[in-house]
Coordinates of C-alpha atoms and ligand atoms in Angstrom, one line a residue:
X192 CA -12.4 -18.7 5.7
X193 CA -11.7 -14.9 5.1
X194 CA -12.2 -13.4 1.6
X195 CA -9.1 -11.0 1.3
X196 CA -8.3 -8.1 -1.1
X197 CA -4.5 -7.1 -1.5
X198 CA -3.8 -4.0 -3.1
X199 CA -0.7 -3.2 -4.8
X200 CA 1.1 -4.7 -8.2
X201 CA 4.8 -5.2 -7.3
X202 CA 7.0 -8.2 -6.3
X203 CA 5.7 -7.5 -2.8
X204 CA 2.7 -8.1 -3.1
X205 CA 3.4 -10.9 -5.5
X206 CA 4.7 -12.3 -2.7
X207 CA 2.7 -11.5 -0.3
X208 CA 0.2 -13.3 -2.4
X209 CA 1.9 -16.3 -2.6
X210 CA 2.3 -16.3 1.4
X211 CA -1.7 -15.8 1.8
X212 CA -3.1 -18.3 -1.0
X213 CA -1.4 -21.2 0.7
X214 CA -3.2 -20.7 3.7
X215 CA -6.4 -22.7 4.5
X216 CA -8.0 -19.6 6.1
X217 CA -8.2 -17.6 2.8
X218 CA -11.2 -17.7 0.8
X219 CA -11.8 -16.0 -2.1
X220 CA -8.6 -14.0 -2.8
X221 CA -8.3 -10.8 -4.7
X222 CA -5.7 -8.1 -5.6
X223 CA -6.2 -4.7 -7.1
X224 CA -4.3 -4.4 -9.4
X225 CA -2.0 -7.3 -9.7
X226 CA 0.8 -8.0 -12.2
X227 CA 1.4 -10.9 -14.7
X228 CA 2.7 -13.4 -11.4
X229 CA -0.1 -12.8 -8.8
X230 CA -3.1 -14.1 -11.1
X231 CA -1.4 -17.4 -10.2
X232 CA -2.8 -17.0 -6.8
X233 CA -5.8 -15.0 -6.8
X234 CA -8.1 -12.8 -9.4
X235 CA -6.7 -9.6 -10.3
X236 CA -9.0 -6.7 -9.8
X237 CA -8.3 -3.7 -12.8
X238 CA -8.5 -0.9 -10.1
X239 CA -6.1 1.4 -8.0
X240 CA -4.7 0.9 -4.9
X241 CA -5.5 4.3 -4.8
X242 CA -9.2 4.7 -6.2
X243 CA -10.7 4.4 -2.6
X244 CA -14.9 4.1 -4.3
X245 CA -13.6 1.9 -6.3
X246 CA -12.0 0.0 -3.5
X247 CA -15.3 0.0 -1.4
X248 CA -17.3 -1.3 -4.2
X249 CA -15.1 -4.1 -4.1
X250 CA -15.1 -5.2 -0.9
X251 CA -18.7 -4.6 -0.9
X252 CA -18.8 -6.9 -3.8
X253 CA -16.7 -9.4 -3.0
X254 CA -17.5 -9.5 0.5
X255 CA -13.7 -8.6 1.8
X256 CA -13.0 -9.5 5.1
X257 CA -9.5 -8.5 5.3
X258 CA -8.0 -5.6 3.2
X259 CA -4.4 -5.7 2.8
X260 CA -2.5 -2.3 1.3
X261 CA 0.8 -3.3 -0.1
X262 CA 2.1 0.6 -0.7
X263 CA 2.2 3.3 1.8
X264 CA 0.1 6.0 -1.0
X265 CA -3.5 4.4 0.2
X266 CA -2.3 4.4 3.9
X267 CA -0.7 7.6 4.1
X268 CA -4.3 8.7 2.5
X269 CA -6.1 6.8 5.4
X270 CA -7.8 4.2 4.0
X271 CA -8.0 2.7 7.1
X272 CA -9.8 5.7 8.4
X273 CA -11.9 5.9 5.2
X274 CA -13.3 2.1 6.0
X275 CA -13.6 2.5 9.6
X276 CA -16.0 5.6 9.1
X277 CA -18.1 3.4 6.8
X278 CA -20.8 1.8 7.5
X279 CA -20.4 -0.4 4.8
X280 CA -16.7 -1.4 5.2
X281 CA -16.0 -0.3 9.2
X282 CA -16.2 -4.9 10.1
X283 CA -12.8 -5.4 7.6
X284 CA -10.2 -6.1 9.2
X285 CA -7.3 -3.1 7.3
X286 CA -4.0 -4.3 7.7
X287 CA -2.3 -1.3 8.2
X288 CA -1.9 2.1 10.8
X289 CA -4.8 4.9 10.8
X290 CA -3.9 8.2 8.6
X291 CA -2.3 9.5 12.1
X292 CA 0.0 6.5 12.5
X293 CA 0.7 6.6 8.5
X294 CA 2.6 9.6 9.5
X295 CA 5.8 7.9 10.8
X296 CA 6.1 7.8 6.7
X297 CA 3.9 10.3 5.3
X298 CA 6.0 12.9 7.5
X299 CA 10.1 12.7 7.8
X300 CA 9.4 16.1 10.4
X301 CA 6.9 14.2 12.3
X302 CA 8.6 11.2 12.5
X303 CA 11.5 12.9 13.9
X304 CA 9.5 14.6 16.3
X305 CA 7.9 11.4 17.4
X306 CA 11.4 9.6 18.2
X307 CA 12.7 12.8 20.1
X308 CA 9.5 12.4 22.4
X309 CA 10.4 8.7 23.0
X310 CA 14.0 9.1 23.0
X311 CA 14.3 6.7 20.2
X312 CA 17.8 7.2 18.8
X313 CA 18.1 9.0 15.2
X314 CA 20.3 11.6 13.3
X315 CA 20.2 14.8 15.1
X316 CA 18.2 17.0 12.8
X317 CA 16.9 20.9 12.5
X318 CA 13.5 21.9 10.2
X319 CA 13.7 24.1 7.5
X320 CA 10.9 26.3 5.0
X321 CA 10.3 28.8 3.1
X322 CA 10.0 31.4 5.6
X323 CA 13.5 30.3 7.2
X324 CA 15.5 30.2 4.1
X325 CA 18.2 32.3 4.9
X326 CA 18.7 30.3 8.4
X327 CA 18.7 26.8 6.6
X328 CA 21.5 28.1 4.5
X329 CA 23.1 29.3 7.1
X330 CA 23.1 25.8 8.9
X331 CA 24.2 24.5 5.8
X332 CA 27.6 26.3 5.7
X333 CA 27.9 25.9 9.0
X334 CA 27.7 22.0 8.6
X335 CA 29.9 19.2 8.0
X336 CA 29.3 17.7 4.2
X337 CA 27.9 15.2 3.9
X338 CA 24.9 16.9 4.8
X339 CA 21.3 15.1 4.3
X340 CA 18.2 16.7 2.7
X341 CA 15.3 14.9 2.9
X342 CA 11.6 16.5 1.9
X343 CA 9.2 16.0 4.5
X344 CA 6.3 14.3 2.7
X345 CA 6.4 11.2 0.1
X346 CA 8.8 11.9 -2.6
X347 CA 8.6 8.4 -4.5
X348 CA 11.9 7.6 -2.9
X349 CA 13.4 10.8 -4.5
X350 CA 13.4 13.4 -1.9
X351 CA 16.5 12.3 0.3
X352 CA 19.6 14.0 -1.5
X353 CA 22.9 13.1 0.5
X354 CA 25.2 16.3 -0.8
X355 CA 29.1 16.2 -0.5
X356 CA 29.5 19.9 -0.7
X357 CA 27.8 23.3 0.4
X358 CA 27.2 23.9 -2.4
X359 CA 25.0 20.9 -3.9
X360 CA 23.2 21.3 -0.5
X361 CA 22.1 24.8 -0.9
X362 CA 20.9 23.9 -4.6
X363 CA 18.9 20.4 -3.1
X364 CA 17.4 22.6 -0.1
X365 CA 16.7 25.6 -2.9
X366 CA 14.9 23.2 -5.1
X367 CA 12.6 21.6 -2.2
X368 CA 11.8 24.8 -0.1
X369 CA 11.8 27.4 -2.6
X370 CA 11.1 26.0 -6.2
X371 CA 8.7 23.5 -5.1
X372 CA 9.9 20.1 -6.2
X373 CA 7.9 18.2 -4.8
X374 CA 5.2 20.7 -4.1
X375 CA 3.7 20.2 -0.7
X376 CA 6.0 17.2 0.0
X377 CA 8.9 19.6 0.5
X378 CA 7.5 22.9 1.6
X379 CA 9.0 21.6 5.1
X380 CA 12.9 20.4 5.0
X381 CA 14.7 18.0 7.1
X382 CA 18.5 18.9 7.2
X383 CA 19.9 15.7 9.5
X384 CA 23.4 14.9 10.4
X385 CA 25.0 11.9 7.9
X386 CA 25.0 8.6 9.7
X387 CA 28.1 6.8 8.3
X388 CA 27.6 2.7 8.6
X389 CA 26.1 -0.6 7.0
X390 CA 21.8 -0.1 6.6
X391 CA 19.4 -3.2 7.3
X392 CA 15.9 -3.7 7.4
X393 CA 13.6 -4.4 10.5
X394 CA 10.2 -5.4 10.7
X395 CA 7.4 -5.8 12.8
X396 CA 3.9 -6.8 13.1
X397 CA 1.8 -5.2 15.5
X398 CA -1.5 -5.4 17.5
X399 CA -1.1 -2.1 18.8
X400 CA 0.0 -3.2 22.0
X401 CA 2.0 -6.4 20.9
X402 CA 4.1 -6.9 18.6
X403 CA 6.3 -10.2 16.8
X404 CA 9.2 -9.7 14.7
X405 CA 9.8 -10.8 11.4
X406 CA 13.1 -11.9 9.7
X407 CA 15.2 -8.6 8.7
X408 CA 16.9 -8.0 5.9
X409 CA 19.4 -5.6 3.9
X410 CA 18.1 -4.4 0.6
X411 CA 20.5 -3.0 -2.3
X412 CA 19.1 0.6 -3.3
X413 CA 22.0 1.4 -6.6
X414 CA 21.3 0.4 -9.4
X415 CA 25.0 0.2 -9.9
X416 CA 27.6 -3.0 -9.1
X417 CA 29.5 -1.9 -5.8
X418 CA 26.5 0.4 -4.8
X419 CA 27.2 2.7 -7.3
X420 CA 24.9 5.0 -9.2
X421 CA 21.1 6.0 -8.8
X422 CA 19.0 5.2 -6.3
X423 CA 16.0 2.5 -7.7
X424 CA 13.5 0.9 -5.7
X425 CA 15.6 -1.8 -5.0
X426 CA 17.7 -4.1 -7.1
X427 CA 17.8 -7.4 -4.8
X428 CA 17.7 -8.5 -0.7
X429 CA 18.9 -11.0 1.1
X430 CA 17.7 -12.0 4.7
X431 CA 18.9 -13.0 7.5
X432 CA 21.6 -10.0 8.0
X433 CA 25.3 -11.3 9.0
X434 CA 25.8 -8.8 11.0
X435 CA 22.4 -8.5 12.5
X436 CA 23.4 -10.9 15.2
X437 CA 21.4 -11.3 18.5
X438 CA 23.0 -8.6 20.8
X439 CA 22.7 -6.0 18.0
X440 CA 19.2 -7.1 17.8
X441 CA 18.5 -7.0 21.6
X442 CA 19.5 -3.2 20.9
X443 CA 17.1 -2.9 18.3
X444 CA 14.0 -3.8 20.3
X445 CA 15.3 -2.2 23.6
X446 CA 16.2 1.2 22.1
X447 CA 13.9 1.1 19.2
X448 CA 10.9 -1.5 18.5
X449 CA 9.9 -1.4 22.2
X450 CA 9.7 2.5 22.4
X451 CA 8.0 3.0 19.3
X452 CA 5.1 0.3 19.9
X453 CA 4.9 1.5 23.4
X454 CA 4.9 5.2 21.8
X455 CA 2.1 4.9 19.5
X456 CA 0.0 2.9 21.9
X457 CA 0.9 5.7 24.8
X458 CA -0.1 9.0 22.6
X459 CA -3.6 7.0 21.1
X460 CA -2.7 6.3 17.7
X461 CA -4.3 3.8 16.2
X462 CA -1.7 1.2 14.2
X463 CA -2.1 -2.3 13.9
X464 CA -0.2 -3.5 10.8
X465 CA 3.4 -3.7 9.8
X466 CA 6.1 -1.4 10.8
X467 CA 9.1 -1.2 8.7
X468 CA 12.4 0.1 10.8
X469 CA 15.4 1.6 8.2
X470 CA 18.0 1.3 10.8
X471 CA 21.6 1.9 10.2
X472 CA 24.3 0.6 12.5
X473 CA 26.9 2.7 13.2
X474 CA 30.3 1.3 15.1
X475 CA 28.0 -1.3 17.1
X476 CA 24.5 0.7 17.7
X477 CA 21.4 1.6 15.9
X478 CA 19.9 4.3 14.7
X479 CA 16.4 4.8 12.4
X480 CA 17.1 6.4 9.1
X481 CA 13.7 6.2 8.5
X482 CA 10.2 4.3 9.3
X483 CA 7.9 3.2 6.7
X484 CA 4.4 2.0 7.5
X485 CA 4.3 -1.0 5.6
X486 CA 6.7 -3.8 4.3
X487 CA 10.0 -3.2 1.9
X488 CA 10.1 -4.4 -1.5
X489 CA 12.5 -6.2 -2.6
X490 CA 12.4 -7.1 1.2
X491 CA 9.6 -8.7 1.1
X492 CA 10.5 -10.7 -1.7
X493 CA 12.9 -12.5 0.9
X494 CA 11.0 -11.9 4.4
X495 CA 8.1 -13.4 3.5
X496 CA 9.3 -16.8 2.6
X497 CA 11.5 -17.1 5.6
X498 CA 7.9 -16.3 7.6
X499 CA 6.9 -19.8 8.1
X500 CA 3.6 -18.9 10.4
X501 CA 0.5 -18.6 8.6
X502 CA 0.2 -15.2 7.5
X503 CA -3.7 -15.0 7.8
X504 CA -3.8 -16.6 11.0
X505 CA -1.0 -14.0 12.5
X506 CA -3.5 -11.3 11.0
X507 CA -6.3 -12.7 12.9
X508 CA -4.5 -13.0 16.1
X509 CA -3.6 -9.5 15.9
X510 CA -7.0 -8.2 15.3
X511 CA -8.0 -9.7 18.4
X512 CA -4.8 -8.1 20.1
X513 CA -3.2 -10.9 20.7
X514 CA -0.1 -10.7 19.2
X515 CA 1.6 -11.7 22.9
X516 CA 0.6 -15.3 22.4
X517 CA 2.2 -16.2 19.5
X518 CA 5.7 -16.3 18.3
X519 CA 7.0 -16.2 15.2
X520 CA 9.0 -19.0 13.3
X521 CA 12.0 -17.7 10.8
X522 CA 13.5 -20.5 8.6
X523 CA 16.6 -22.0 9.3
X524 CA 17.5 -21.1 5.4
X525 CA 18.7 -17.9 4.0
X526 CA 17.0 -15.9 1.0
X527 CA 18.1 -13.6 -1.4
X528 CA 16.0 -12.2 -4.2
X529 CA 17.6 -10.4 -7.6
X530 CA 15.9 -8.4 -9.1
X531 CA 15.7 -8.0 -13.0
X532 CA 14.9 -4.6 -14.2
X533 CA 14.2 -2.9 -17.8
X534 CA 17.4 -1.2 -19.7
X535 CA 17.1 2.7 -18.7
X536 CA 15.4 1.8 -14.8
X537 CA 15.9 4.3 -12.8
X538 CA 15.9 6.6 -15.6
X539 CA 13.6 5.9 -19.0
X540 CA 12.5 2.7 -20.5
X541 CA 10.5 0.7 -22.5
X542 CA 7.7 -1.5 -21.5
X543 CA 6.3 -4.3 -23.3
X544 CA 9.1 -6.4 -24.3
X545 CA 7.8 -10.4 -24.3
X546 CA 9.6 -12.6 -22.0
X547 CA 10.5 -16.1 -21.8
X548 CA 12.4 -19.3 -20.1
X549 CA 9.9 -19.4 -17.2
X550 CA 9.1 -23.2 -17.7
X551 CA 12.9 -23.4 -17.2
X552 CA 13.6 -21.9 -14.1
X553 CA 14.1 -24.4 -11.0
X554 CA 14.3 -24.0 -7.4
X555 CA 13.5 -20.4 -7.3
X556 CA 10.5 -18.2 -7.0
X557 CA 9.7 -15.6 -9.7
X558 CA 8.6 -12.7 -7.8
X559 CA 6.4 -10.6 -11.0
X560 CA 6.8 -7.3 -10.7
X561 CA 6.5 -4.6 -13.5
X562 CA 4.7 -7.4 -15.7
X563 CA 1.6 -8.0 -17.5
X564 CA -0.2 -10.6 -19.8
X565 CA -0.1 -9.5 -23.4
X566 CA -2.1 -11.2 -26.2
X567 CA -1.6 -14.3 -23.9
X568 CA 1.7 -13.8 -23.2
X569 CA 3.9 -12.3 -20.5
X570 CA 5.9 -8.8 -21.0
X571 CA 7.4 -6.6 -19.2
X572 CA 5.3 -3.7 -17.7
X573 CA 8.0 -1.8 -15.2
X574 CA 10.9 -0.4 -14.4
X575 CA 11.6 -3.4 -12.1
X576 CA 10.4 -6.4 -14.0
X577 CA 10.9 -9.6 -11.6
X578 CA 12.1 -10.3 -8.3
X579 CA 13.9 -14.1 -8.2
X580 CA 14.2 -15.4 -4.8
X581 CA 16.1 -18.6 -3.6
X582 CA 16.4 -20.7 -0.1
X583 CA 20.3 -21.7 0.5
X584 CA 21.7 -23.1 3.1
X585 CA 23.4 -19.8 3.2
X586 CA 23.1 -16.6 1.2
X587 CA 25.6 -17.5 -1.4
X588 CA 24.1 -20.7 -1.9
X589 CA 21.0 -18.6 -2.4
X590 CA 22.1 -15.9 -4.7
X591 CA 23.7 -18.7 -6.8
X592 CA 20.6 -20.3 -7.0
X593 CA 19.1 -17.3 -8.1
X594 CA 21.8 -15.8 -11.0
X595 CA 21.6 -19.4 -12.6
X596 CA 17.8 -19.1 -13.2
X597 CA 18.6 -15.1 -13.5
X598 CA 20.6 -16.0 -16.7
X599 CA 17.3 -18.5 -17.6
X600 CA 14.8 -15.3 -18.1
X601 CA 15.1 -13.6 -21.0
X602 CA 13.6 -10.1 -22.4
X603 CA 14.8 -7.3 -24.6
X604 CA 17.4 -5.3 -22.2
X605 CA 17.1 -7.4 -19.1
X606 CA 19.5 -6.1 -16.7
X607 CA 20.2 -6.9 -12.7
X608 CA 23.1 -6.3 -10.3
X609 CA 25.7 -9.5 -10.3
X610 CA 26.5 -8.8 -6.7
X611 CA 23.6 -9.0 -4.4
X612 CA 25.2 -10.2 -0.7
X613 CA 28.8 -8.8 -1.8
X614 CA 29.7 -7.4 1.6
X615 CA 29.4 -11.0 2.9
Ligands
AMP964 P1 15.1 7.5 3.4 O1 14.1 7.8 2.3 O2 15.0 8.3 4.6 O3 15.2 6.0 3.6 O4 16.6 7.8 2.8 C1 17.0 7.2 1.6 C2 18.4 6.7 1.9 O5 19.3 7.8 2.2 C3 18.6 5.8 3.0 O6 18.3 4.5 2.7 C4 20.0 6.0 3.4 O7 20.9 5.2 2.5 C5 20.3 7.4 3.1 N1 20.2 8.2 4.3 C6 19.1 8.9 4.8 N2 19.3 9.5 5.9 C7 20.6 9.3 6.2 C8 21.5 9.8 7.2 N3 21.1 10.6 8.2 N4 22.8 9.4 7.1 C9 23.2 8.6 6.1 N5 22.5 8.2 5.1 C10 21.2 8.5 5.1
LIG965 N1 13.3 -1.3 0.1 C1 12.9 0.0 0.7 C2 11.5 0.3 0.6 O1 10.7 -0.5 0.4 O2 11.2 1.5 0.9

């Protein structure tokens, strides 16, 4: 039995602790900080995933065997370096890449840099600062709109900006290089061509030689019906992809997943943990948008209960770098997860608001997200509140699954998209 701490407090890791609690290898089971829905499976520890003392006294405390960061802040931080050069902590088992490896998200510049080395196919791209202002508005004007900005470092998701003229790209690239945005995060600038297609969601698990697959998926970034509107952190999923079908995929781990385990492993960087590929397919072939260095949320939310191996064991297996001898099993059954947000997400909104209808629901899980317990009851606490996922047959059996127990839930300006899946 392995005593495990998960860190994070979103549906992801709500559901990632709903994978790990019904295994028989996990002991005692905590997560720092939790939400409302993952005290249901473990004890919720009041720290931050980013408070790394705090973070060692607990595993110290709790005698941790496995530490498991949900976000990519505490990675792209190197936790995993941080416990590894601690006496104290260095036996854990850290799901997740060193600092160095954390870089495929930390860095847009040096992820791009890493795929040109291993020929892994991506936008073409140019770099951009300060010092090379006048040049970066030069190669604006001399580009075809749309033209793609992204800040090198982590943004929280706001430092891509897709502009449709010269001029909204000369303001974006201003902003990041010269006014400081995102302060260090966009002293460097990534100006990429615009990849025009249909995005999905990869992932894999790796040893750091091996790797196994688990089920993709397509997430839905707008908050608005039609994708329309502002980016958010993700208003629903569905997995498996339609169009995702097995000769795409043999693409994907030829041209992509294959050259990017094998490139990590051939330049020494240490990463054994999740790797998230944002592909995009364009006419028939892939291309990465983006890595991350962890799993997706509201991905998750529909990955993970298509993942029918046992999570801890898989974990295990690829701490003794092993990964080769297993294989993962994906369910026959689609998912799709809504998600319900707060009136105002992306932009301002209330917290607090008491929810109800839970005892109602039926043949779905509740994902919690942005919630919390309250004077013994359950209220919002987030922008995105809860993440309901369904099995189907197929993914509109899934999603109706879901809105029927979506209309169940009920709190003070509950909103979520009515289309999940429309493409298909
Ligand atoms: P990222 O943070 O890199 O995932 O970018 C956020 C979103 O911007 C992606 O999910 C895509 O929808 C879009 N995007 C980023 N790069 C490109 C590109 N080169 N071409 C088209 N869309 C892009
Ligand atoms: N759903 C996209 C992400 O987790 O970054």
């Amino acid at each position: 039995m392995k005593n495990i701490l998960l860190l994070g407090s979103g549906g992801r890791e709500c559901a990632l602790a709903w994978k790990l609690s019904q295994s028989p290898l996990c002991g005692k089971f905590y997560i720092a900080p939790g939400n409302a829905g993952t005290e249901a499976y473990g004890i919720n520890l009041p720290l931050s995933y980013n408070d790394f003392e705090g973070i060692k006294k607990a595993c110290i405390e709790y005698k941790i065997d496995i530490l498991i960061p949900g976000p990519e802040d505490p990675l792209v931080a190197g936790i995993y370096d941080f416990c590894k050069g601690d006496i104290a902590l260095k036996h854990i088992i850290v799901v997740g890449p060193s600092k160095e490896g954390a870089q495929l998200e930390g860095s847009k510049l040096w992820s791009k840099k890493f795929m040109e080395r291993h020929s892994i196919p991506t936008a073409a791209y140019r770099e951009f600062r300060a010092g090379s202002f006048e040049q970066g508005v030069a190669f604006i004007k001399r580009s075809e709109p749309p033209i793609v900005i992204k800040a090198d470092g982590l943004a929280a998701g706001k430092g891509v900006v897709i502009a449709h003229n010269t001029i909204e790209a000369v303001k974006a690239f201003r902003a990041m290089v010269m006014n400081e945005q995102f302060g260090e995060a966009s002293k460097n600038v990534v100006i990429e061509q615009f990849l025009d297609g249909i995005e999905l969601s990869v992932f894999a698990f790796t040893d750091g030689t091996n790797y196994v697959l688990l089920p993709e998926a397509k997430d839905y970034k707008r908050i608005g019906e039609g994708d329309t509107g502002l980016n958010t952190g993700g208003m629903g999923a569905i997995s498996p992809v339609p169009f995702a079908d097995e000769s795409f995929m043999q693409k994907v781990t030829e041209r992509i997943i294959e050259p990017t385990v094998r490139g990590l492993k051939s330049e020494g960087i240490t990463y054994q943990g999740f790797i998230f590929f944002g592909l995009i397919k364009v006419k028939d072939e892939p291309f990465v948008i983006e890595y991350n260095c962890r799993l997706g949320d509201p991905e998750t939310e529909v990955v993970i209960p298509r993942l029918e191996n046992d999570l801890v064991e898989l974990i295990l297996t690829m701490q003794e770098g092993k990964l080769n001898e297993v294989r993962t099993q994906h369910s026959a059954k689609a998912a799709a997860a809504v998600m319900m947000v707060s009136k105002g997400y992306p932009g301002d909104y209330e917290k607090g608001k008491v929810m109800s209808g839970f005892e109602k629901v039926r043949g779905s899980l509740l994902f919690h997200a942005g919630t919390a317990v309250k004077d013994g009851q359950t209220v919002t606490n987030g922008g995105r509140v809860i993440a309901i996922t369904s099995y189907g047959d197929n993914i509109k059996l899934a999603l109706e699954k879901s809105y029927e127990n979506a209309a169940i839930i009920e709190y003070e300006g509950k909103y979520y998209r009515n289309d999940i899946g429309f493409e298909f």
